[in-house]
Short mmCIF file of C-alpha atoms in Angstrom, two decimals:
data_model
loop_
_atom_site.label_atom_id
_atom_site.label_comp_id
_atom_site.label_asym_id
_atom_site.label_seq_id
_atom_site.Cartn_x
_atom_site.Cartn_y
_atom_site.Cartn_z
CA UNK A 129 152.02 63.90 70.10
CA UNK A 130 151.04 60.51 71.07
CA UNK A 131 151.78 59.91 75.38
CA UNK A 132 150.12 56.48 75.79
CA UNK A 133 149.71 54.69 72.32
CA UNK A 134 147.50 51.33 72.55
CA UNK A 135 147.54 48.76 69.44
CA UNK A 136 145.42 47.80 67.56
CA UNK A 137 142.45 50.26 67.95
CA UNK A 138 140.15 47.13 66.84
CA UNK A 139 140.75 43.39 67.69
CA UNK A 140 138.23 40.80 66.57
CA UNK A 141 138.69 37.66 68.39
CA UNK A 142 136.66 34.39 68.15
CA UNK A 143 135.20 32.75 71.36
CA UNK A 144 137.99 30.96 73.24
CA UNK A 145 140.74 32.49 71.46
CA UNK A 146 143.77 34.17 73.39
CA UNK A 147 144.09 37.66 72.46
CA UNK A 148 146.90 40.35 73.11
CA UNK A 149 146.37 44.17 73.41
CA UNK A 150 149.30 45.71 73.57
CA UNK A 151 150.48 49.69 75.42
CA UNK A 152 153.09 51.81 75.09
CA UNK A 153 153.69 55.20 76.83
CA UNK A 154 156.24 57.93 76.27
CA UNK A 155 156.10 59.78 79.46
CA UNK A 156 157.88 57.73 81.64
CA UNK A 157 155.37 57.30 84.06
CA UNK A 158 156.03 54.95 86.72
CA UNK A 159 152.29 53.34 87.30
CA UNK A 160 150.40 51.41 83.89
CA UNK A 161 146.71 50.45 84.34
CA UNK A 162 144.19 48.43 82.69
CA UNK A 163 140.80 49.15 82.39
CA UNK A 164 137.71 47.60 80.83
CA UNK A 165 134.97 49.88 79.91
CA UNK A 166 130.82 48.85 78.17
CA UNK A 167 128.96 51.33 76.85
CA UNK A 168 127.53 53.95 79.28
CA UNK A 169 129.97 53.57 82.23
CA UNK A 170 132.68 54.51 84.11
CA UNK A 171 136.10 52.41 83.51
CA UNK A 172 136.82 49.18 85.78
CA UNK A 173 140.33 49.06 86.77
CA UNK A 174 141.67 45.73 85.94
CA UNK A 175 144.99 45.32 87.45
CA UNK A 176 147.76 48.28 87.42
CA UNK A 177 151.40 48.17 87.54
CA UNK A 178 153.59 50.46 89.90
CA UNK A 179 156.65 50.17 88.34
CA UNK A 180 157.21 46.07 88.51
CA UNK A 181 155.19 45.48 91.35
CA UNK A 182 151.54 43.86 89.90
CA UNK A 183 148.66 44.90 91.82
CA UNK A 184 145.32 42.71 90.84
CA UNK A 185 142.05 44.45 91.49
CA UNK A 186 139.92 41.62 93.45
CA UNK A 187 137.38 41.02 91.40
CA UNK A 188 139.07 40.42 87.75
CA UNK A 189 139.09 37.06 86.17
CA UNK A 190 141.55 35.11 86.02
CA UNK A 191 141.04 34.80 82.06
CA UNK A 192 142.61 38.34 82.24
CA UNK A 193 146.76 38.43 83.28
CA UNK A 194 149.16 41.08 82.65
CA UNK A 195 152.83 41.58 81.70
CA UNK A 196 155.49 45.03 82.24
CA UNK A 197 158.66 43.74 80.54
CA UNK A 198 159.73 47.51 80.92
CA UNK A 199 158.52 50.81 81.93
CA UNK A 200 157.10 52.05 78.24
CA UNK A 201 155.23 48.73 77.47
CA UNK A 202 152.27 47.10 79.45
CA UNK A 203 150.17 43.71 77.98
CA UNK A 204 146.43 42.93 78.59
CA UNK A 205 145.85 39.16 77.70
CA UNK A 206 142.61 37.07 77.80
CA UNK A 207 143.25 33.44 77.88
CA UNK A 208 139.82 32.50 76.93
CA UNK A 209 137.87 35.53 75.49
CA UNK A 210 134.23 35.28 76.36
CA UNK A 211 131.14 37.44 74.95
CA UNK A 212 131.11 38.72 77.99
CA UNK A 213 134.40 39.95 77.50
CA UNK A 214 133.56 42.69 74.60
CA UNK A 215 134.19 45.79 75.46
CA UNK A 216 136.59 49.15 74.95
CA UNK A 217 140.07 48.08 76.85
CA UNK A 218 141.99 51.33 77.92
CA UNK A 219 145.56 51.91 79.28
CA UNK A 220 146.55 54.29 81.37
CA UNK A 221 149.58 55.66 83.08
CA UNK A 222 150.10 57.95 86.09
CA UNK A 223 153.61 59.54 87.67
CA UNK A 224 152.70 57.70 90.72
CA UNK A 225 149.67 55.84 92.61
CA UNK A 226 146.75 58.12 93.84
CA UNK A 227 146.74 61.67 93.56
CA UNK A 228 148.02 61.91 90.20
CA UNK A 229 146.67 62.40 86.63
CA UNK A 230 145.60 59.51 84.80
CA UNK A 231 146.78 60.13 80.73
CA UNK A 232 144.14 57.21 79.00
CA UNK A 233 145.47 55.87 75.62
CA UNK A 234 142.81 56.06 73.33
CA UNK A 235 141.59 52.25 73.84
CA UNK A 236 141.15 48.73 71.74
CA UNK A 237 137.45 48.28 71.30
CA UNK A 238 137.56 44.13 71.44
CA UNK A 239 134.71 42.24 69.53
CA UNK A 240 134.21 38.69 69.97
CA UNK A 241 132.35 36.29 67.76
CA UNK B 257 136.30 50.54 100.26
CA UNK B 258 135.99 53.98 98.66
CA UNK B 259 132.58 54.53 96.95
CA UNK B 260 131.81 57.33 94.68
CA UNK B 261 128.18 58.09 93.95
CA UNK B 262 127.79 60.43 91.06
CA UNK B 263 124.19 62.61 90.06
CA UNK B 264 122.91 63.13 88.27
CA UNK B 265 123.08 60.03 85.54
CA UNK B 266 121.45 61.81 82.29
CA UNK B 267 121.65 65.67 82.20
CA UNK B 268 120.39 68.02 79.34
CA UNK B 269 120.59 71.89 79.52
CA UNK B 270 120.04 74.69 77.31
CA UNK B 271 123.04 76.17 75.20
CA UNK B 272 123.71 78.72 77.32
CA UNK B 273 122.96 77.81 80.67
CA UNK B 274 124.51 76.26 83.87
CA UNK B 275 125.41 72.39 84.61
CA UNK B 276 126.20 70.95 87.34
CA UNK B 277 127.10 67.77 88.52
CA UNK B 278 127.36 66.47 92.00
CA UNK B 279 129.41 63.83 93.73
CA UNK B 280 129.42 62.62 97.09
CA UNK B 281 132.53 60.08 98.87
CA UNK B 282 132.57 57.66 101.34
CA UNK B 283 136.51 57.68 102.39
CA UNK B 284 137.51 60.40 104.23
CA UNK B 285 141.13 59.96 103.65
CA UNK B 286 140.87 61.19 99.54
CA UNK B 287 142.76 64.05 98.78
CA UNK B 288 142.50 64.14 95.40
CA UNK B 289 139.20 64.56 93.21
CA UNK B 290 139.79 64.71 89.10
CA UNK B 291 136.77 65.03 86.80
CA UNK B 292 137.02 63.21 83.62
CA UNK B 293 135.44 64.27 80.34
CA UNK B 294 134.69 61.38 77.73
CA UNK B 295 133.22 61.95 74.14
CA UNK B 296 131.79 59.60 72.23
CA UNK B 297 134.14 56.89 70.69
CA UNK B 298 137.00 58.85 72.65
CA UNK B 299 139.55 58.27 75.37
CA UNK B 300 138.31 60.20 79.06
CA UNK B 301 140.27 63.53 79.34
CA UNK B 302 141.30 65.36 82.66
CA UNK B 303 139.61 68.54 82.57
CA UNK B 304 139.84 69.40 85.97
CA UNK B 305 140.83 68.09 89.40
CA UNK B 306 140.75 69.36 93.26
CA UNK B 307 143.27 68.50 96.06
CA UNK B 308 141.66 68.61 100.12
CA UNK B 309 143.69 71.38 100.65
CA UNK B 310 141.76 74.00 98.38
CA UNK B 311 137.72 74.47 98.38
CA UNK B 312 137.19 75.57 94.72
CA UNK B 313 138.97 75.64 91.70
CA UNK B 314 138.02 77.30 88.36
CA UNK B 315 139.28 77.40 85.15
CA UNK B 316 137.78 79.55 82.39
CA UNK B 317 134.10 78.18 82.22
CA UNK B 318 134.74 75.00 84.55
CA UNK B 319 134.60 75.28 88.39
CA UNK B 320 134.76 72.42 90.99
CA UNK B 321 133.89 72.95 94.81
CA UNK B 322 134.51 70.52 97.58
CA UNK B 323 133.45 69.91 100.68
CA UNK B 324 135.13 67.61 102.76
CA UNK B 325 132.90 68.04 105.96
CA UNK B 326 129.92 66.95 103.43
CA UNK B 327 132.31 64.60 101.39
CA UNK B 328 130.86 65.96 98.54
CA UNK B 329 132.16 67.72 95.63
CA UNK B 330 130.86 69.54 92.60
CA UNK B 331 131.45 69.96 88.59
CA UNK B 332 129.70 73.52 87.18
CA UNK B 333 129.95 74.19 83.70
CA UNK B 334 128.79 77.69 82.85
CA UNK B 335 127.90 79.25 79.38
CA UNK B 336 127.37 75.48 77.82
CA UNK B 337 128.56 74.83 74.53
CA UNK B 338 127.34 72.17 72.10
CA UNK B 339 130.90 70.79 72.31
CA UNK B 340 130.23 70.39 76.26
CA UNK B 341 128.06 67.51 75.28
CA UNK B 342 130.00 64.16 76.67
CA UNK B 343 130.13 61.87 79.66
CA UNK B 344 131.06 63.32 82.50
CA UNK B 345 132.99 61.55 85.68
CA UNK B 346 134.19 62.61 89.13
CA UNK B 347 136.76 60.37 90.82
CA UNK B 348 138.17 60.03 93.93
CA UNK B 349 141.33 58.81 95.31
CA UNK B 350 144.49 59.54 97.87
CA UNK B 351 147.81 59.63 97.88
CA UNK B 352 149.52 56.14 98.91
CA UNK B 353 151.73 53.12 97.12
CA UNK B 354 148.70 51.07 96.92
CA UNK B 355 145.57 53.45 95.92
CA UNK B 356 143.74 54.24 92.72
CA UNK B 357 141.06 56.40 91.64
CA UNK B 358 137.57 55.30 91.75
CA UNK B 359 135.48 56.81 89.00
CA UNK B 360 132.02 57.57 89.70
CA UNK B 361 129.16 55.98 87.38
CA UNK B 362 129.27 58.96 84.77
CA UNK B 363 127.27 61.75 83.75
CA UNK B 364 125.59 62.17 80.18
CA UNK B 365 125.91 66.02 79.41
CA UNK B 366 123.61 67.09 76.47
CA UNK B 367 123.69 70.44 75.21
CA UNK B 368 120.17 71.60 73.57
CA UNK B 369 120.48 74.43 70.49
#
């Protein structure tokens, strides 16, 4: 049974154009994160939700902005997609903030040409 | 900032053996230590995770050991299986409104016939 459910599983974008990836989660979890992940490492956190409250992770770009219109669905969007920006995007959710399991969705490998 | 540094970064063992994989943390405030298994292509899976209150865990052929004097903690796989082959990561975080888990830089886990 699907938990966190991430659409599509492929986006092609071209350089410049904005792009939605889109999350959905079934568990009821209060927290949503983004993460962006290139080959070979460990996830970046983007920006996570806990509950409505935004929390933005320092060092993101402000190409990349986020919407929660309600607890199941989370939205990643790029304003400008770069090359740079390529990568697997993954959403997660947690019960709460810190100590708590992370359940990935099973993530929207962007390409951009 | 919490830092996680993770060891090794490759790994290859014989079908059969032992593998372990270390982690060491810089915040002595984490409490909570999950260890993420990734396949190829796939979404990174909790297989296992530690709380500060406990100094080993096990659970069938996976064990993790922590020591918080050290700040370190440990991943041991025993009886390897070719399905054991994946990225490995160790994470670190604590409980509080405004924390998150910081993954270490990974692990690649190759199983040899």
């Amino acid at each position: 049974d699907a938990m966190v459910i991430q659409n599509p599983r492929y986006q092609v974008t071209q350089f410049g154009k904005p792009v939605t990836l889109s999350c959905s989660q079934t568990l009821n979890h209060n927290v949503m994160y983004w993460y962006q992940q290139k080959s070979s490492q460990a996830p970046k956190l983007l920006f996570h939700y806990y509950d409505k409250d935004f929390n933005n992770e320092a060092d993101t770009p402000d190409n990349f902005q986020s919407r929660r219109p309600n607890t199941s669905f989370c939205f990643l969007d790029i304003r400008s997609p770069g090359l740079g920006d390529a990568a697997m995007y993954l959403c997660a959710t947690s019960r709460g903030p810190g100590g708590s399991e992370q359940y990935f969705g099973p993530g929207t490998r962007l390409t951009v040409t | 900032g919490e830092n996680v540094e993770q060891h090794p970064s490759t790994l290859s063992v014989q079908e059969g053996d032992s593998a372990v994989i270390k982690c060491t943390y810089s915040d002595s405030a984490s409490n909570y230590f999950p260890w993420y298994k990734q396949e190829l292509g796939k979404r990174p899976q909790l297989i296992i995770d530690i709380r500060s209150n406990v100094g080993e865990k096990k659970d069938q052929r996976i064990a993790v050991t922590l020591n918080k004097t050290a700040k370190h903690f440990s991943l041991h796989i025993t009886e390897t299986q070719p399905e054991d082959s994946a990225v490995y990561f160790c994470a670190a975080s604590k409980h509080s409104s405004a924390s998150k888990i910081i993954f270490g830089s990974g692990t690649r886990l190759s199983i040899r016939p």
